[in-house]
C-alpha atoms as a PDB file:
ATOM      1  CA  UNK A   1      29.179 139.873 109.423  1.00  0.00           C
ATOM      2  CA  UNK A   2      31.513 138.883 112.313  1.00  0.00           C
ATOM      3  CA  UNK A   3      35.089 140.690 112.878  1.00  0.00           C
ATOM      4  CA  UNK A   4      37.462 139.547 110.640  1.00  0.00           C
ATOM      5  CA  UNK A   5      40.432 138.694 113.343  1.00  0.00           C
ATOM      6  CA  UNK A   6      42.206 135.473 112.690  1.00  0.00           C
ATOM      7  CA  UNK A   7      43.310 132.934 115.909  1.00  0.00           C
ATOM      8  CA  UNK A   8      47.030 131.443 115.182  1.00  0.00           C
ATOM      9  CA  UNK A   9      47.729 128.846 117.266  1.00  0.00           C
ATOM     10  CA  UNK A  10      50.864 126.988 116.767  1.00  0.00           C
ATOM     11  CA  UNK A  11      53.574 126.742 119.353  1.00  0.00           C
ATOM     12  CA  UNK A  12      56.452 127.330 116.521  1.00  0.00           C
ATOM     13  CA  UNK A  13      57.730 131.221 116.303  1.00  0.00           C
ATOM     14  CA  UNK A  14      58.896 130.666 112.478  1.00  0.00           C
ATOM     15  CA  UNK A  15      55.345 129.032 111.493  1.00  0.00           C
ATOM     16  CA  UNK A  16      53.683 131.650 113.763  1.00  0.00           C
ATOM     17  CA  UNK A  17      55.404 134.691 112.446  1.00  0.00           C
ATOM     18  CA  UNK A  18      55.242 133.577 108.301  1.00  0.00           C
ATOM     19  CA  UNK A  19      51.087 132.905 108.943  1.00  0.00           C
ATOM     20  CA  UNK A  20      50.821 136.861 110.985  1.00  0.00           C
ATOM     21  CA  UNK A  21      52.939 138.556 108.200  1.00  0.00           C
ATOM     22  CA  UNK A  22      50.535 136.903 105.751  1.00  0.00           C
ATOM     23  CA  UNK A  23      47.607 137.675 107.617  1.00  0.00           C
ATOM     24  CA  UNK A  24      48.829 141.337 108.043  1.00  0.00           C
ATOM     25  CA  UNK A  25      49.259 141.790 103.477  1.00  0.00           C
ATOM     26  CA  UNK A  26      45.800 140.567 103.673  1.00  0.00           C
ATOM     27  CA  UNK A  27      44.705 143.071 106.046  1.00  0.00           C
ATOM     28  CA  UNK A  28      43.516 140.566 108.390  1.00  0.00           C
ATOM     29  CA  UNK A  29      43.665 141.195 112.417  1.00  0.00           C
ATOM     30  CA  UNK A  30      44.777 138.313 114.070  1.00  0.00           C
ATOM     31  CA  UNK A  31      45.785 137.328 118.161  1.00  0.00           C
ATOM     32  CA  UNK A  32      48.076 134.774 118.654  1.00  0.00           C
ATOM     33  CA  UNK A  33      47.950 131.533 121.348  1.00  0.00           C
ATOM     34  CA  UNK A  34      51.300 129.363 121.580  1.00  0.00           C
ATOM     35  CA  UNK A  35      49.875 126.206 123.319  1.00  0.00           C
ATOM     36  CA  UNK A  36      46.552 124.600 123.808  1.00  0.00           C
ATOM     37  CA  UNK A  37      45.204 125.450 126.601  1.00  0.00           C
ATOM     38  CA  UNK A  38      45.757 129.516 125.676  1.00  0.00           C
ATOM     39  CA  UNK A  39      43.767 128.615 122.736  1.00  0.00           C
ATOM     40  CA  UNK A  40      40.770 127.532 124.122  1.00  0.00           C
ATOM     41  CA  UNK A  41      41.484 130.680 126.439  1.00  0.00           C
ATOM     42  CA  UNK A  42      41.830 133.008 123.232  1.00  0.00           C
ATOM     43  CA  UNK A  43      38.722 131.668 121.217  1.00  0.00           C
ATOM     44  CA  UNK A  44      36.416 132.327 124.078  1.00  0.00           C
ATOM     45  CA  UNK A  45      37.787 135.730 124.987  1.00  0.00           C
ATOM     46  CA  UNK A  46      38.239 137.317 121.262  1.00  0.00           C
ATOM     47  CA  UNK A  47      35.464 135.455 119.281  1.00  0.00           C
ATOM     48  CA  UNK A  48      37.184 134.905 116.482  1.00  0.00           C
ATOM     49  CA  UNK A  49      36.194 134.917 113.331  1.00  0.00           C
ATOM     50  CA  UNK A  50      37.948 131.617 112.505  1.00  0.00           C
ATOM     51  CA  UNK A  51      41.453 129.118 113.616  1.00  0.00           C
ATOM     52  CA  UNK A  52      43.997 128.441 112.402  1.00  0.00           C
ATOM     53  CA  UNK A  53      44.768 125.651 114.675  1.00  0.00           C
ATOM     54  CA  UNK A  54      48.122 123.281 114.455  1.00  0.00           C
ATOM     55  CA  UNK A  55      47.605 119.893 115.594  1.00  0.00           C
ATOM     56  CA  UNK A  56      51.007 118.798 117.105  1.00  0.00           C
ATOM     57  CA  UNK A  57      50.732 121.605 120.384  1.00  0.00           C
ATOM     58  CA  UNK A  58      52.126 121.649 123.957  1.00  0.00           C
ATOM     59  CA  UNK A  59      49.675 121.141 126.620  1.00  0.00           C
ATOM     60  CA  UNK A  60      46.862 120.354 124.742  1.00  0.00           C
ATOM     61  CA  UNK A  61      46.820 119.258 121.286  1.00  0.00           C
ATOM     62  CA  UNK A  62      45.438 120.768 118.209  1.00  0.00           C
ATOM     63  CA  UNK A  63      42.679 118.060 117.739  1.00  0.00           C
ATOM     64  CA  UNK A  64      41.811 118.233 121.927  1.00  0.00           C
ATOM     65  CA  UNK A  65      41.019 122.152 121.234  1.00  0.00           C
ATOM     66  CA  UNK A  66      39.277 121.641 118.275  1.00  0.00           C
ATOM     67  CA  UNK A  67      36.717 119.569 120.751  1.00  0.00           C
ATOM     68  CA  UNK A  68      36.549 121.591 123.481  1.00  0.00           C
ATOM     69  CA  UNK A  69      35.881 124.908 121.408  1.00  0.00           C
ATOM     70  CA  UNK A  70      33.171 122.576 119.378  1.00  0.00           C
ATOM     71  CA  UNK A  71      31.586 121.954 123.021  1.00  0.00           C
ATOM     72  CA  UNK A  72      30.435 126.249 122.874  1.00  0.00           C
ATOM     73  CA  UNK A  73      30.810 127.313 119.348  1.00  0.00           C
ATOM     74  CA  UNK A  74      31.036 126.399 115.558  1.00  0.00           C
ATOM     75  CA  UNK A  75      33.765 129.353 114.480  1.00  0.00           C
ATOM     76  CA  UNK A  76      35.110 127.700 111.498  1.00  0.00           C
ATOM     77  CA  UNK A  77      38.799 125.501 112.300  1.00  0.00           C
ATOM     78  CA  UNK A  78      41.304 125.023 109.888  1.00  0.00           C
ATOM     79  CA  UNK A  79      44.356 122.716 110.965  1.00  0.00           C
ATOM     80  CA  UNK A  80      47.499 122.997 110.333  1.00  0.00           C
ATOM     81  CA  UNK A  81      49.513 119.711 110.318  1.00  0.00           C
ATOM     82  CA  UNK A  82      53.404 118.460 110.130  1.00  0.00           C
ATOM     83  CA  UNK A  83      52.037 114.773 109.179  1.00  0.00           C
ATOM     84  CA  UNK A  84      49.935 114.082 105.997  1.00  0.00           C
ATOM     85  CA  UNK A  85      48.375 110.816 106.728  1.00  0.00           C
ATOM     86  CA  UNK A  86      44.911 110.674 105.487  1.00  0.00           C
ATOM     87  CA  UNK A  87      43.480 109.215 108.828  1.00  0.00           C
ATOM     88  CA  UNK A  88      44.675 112.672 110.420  1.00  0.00           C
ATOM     89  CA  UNK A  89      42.712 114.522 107.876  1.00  0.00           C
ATOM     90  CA  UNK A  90      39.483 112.276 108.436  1.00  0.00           C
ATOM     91  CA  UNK A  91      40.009 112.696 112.411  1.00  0.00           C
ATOM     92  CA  UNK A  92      40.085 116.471 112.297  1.00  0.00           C
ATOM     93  CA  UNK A  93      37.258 117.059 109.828  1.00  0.00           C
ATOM     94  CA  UNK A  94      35.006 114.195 111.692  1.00  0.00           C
ATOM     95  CA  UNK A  95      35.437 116.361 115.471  1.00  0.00           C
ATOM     96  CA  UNK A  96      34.322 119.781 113.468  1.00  0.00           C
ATOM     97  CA  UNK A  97      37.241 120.936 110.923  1.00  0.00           C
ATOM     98  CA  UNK A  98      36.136 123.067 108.193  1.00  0.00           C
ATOM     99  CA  UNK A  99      39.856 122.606 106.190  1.00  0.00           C
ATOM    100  CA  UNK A 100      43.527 121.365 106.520  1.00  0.00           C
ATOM    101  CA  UNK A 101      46.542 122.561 105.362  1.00  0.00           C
ATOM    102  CA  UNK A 102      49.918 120.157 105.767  1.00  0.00           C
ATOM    103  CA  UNK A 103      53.259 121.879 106.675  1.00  0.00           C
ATOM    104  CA  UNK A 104      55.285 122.951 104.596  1.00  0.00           C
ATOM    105  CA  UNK A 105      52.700 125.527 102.750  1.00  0.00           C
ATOM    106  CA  UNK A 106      52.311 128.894 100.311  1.00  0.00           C
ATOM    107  CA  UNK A 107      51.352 131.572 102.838  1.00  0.00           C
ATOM    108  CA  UNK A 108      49.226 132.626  99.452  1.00  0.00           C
ATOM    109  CA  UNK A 109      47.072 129.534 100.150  1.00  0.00           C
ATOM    110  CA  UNK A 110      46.845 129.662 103.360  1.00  0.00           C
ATOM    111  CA  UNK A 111      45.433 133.303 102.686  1.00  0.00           C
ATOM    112  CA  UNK A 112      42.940 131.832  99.916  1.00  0.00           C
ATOM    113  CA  UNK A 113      42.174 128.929 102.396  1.00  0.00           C
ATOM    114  CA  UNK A 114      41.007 131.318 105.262  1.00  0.00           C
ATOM    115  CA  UNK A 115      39.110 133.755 102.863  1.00  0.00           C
ATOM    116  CA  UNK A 116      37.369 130.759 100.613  1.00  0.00           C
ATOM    117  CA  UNK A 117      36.367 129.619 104.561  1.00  0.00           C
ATOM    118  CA  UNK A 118      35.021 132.957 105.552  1.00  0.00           C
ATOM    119  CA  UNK A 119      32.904 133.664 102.438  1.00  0.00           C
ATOM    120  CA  UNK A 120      31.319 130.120 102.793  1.00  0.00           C
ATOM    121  CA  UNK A 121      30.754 131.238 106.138  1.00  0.00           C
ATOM    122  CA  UNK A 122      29.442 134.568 106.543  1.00  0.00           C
ATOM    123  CA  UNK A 123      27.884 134.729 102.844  1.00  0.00           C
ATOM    124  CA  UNK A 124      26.483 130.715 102.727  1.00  0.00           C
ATOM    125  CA  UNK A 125      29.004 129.654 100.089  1.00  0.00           C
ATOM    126  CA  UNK A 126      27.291 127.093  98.369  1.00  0.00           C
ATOM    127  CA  UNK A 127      23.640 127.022  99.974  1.00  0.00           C
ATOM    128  CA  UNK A 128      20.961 127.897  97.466  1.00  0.00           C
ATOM    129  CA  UNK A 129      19.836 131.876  97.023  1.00  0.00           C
ATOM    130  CA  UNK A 130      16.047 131.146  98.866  1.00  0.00           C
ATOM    131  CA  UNK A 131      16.698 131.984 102.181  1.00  0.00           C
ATOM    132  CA  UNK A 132      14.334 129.648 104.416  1.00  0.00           C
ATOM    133  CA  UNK A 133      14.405 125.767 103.239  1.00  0.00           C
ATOM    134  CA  UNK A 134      12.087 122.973 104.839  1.00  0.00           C
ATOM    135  CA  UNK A 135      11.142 118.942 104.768  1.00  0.00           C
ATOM    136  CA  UNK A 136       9.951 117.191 106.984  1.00  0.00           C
ATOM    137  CA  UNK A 137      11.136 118.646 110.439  1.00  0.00           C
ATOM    138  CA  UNK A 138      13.871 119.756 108.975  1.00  0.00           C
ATOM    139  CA  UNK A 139      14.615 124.302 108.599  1.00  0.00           C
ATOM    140  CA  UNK A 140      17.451 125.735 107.410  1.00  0.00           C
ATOM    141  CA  UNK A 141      18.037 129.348 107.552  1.00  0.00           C
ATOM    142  CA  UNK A 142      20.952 130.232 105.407  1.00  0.00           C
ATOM    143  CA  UNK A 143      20.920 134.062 106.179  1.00  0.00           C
ATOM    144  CA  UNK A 144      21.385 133.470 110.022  1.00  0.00           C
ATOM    145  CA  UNK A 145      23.180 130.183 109.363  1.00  0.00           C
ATOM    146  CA  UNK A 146      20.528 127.869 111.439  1.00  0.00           C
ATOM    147  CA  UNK A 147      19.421 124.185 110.741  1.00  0.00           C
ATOM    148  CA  UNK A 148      16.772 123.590 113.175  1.00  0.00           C
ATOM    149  CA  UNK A 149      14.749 119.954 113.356  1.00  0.00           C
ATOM    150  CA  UNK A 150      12.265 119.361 115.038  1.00  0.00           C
ATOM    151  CA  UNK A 151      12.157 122.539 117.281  1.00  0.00           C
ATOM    152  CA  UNK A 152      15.760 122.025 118.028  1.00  0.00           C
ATOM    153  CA  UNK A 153      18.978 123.465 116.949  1.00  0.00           C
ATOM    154  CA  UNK A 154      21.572 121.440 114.648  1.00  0.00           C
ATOM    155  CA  UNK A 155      24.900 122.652 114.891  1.00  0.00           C
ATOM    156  CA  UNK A 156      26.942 122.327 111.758  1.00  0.00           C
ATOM    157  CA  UNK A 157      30.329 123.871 109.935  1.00  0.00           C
ATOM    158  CA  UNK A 158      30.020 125.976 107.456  1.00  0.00           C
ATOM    159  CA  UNK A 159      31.067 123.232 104.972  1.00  0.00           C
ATOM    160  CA  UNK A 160      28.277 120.653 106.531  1.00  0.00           C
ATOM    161  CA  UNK A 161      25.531 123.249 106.135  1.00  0.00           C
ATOM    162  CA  UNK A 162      26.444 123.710 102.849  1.00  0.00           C
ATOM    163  CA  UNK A 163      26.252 120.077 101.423  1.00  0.00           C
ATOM    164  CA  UNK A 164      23.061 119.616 103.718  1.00  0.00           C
ATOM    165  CA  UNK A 165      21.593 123.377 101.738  1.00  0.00           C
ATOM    166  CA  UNK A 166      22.222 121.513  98.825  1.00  0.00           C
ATOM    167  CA  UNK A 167      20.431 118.357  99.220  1.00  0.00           C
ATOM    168  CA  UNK A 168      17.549 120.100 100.617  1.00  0.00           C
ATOM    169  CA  UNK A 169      17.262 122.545  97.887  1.00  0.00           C
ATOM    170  CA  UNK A 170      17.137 119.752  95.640  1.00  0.00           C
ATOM    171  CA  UNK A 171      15.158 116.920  97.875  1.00  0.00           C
ATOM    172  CA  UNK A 172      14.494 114.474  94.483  1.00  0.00           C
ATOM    173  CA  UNK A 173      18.249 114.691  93.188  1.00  0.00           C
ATOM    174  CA  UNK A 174      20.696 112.421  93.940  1.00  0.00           C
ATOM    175  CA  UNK A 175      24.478 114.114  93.720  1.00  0.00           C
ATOM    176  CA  UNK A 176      27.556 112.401  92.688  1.00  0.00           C
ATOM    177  CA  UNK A 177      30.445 112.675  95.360  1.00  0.00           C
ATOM    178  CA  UNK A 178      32.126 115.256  92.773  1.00  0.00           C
ATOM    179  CA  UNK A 179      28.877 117.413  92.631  1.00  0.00           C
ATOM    180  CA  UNK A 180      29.163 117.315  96.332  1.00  0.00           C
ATOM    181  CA  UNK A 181      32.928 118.758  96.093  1.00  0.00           C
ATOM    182  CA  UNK A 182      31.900 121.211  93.618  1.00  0.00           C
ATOM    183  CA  UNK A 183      29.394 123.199  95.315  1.00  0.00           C
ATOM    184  CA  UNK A 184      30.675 122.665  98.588  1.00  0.00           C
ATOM    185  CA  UNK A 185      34.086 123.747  97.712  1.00  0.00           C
ATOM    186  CA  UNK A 186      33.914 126.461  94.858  1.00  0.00           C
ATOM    187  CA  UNK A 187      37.467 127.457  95.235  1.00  0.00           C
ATOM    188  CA  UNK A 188      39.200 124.739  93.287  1.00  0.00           C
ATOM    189  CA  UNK A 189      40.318 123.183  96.769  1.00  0.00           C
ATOM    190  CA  UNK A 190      40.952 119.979  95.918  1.00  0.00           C
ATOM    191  CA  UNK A 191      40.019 117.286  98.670  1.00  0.00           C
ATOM    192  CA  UNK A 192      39.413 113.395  98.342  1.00  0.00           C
ATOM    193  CA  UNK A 193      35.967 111.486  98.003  1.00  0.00           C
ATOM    194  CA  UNK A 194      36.793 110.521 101.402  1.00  0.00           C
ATOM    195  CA  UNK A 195      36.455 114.176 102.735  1.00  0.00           C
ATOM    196  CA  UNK A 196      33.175 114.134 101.488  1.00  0.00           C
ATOM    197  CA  UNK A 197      32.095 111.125 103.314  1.00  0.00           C
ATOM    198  CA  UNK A 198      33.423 112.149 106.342  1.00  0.00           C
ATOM    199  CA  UNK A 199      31.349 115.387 106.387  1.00  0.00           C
ATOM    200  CA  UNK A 200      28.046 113.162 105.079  1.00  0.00           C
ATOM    201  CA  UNK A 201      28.610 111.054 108.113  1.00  0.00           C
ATOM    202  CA  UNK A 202      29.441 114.273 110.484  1.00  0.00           C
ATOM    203  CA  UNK A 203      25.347 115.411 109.115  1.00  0.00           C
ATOM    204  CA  UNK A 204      24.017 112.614 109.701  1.00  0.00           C
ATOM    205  CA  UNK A 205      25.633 111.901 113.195  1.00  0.00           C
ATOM    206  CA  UNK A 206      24.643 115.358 114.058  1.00  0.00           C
ATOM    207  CA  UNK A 207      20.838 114.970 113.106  1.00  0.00           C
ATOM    208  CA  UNK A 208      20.525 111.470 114.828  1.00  0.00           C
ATOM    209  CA  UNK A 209      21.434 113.359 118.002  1.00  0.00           C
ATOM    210  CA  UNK A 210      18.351 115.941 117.083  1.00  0.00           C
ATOM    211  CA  UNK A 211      16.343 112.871 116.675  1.00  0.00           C
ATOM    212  CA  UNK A 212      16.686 112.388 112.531  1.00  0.00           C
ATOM    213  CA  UNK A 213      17.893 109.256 111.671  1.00  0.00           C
ATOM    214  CA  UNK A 214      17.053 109.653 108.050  1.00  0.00           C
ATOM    215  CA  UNK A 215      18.816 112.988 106.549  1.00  0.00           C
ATOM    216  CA  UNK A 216      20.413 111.385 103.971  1.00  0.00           C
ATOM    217  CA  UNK A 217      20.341 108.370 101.694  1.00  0.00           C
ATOM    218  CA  UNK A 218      23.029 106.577 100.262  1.00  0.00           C
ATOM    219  CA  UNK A 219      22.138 106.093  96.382  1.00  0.00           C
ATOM    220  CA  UNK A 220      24.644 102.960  96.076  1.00  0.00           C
ATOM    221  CA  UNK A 221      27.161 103.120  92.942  1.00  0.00           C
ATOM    222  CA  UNK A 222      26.135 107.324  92.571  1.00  0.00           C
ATOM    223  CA  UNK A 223      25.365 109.263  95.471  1.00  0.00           C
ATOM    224  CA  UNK A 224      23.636 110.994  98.259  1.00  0.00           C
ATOM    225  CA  UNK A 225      19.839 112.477  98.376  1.00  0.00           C
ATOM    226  CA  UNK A 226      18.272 113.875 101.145  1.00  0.00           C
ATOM    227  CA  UNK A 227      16.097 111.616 103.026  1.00  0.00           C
ATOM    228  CA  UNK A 228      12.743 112.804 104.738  1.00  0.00           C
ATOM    229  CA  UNK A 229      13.995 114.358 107.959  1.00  0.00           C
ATOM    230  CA  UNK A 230      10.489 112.918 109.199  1.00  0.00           C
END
């Protein structure tokens, strides 16, 4: 399992110092970054485990790091955010956001945020309990946290591997949007069907670019089943 230390980012020293005291009860180590571009700085010198990343940030903002960190590494992201329009929440989770928190927020779910993030992470949250899955060209490893098509390497979140483990666990199923929610969020997080499209359409961008263009089919009126990843 990787280190447990937390990235802050967030250019406010109130925000900053509530999430580090909260961090510190829940025995997490954490570094701290105050502006964008020490961000992108921090996550490739400490390797951290996961980001808690604001999106309104001086020199670079929150939803500009989240893409250049994306370019090198899939450490799990979860943005913090002033502003709780919807199309900010789609945004973040479609460039590689695993959750999203809106200011103001209980330091106690922030806390339950991060570690419901790290145990789908590190333990495979809601992938099924065989370790090596397969169709078509189509691998997943959920030990070592690998997709692989074709020969090649498909990077995903933790929350897109999930919902992708799940389909291919169950290739003849077809799964309701709230079936979807449940098993890839098993910590009564409650999101909107619209989360759950965005991450379907994340997979499926992401395995086009390996060369699937048929991961996942739309069941009109119920659902999604995994296509043949031929």
């Amino acid at each position: 399992m990787r280190a447990r230390t937390i990235l802050v980012v967030d250019d406010d020293p109130h925000i900053r110092d509530v999430i580090c005291f909260a961090l510190e009860k829940a025995s997490y180590p954490y570094e701290v970054a105050v502006d964008g571009l020490a961000a992108v700085r921090k996550a490739a010198e400490c390797d951290p485990a996961l980001i808690v990343l604001d999106i309104g940030l001086p020199e670079m903002d929150g939803l500009e790091v989240c893409r250049h960190v994306r370019k090198s590494s899939e450490v799990p992201i979860l943005f913090l955010s002033a502003r709780d329009e919807e199309v900010d929440r789609i945004v973040g989770l479609e460039i590689g956001a695993d959750d999203y928190v809106t200011k103001p927020f209980s330091p106690r779910e922030l806390i339950a945020r991060i570690g419901a993030i790290l145990k789908r992470y590190n333990n495979g949250g809601g992938a099924p309990q065989s370790d090596v899955l397969s169709r078509g060209k189509l691998e997943m490893e959920r030990e070592h946290h690998r997709a692989i098509f074709d020969g090649r390497p498909v990077s995903l979140t933790a929350i897109e591997f999930n919902i992708l483990a799940m389909l291919l666990a169950r290739p003849q199923m077809v799964f309701t949007r709230d079936q979807i929610l449940q098993g890839a969020y098993k910590d009564n997080i409650h999101v909107s069907d619209r989360t759950i499209d965005s991450h379907i359409r994340n997979i499926r961008g992401k395995m086009s670019a390996a060369g699937c263009t048929d991961a996942i089919e739309t069941v009109h009126g119920v659902g999604f089943r995994l296509g043949a990843c031929a």
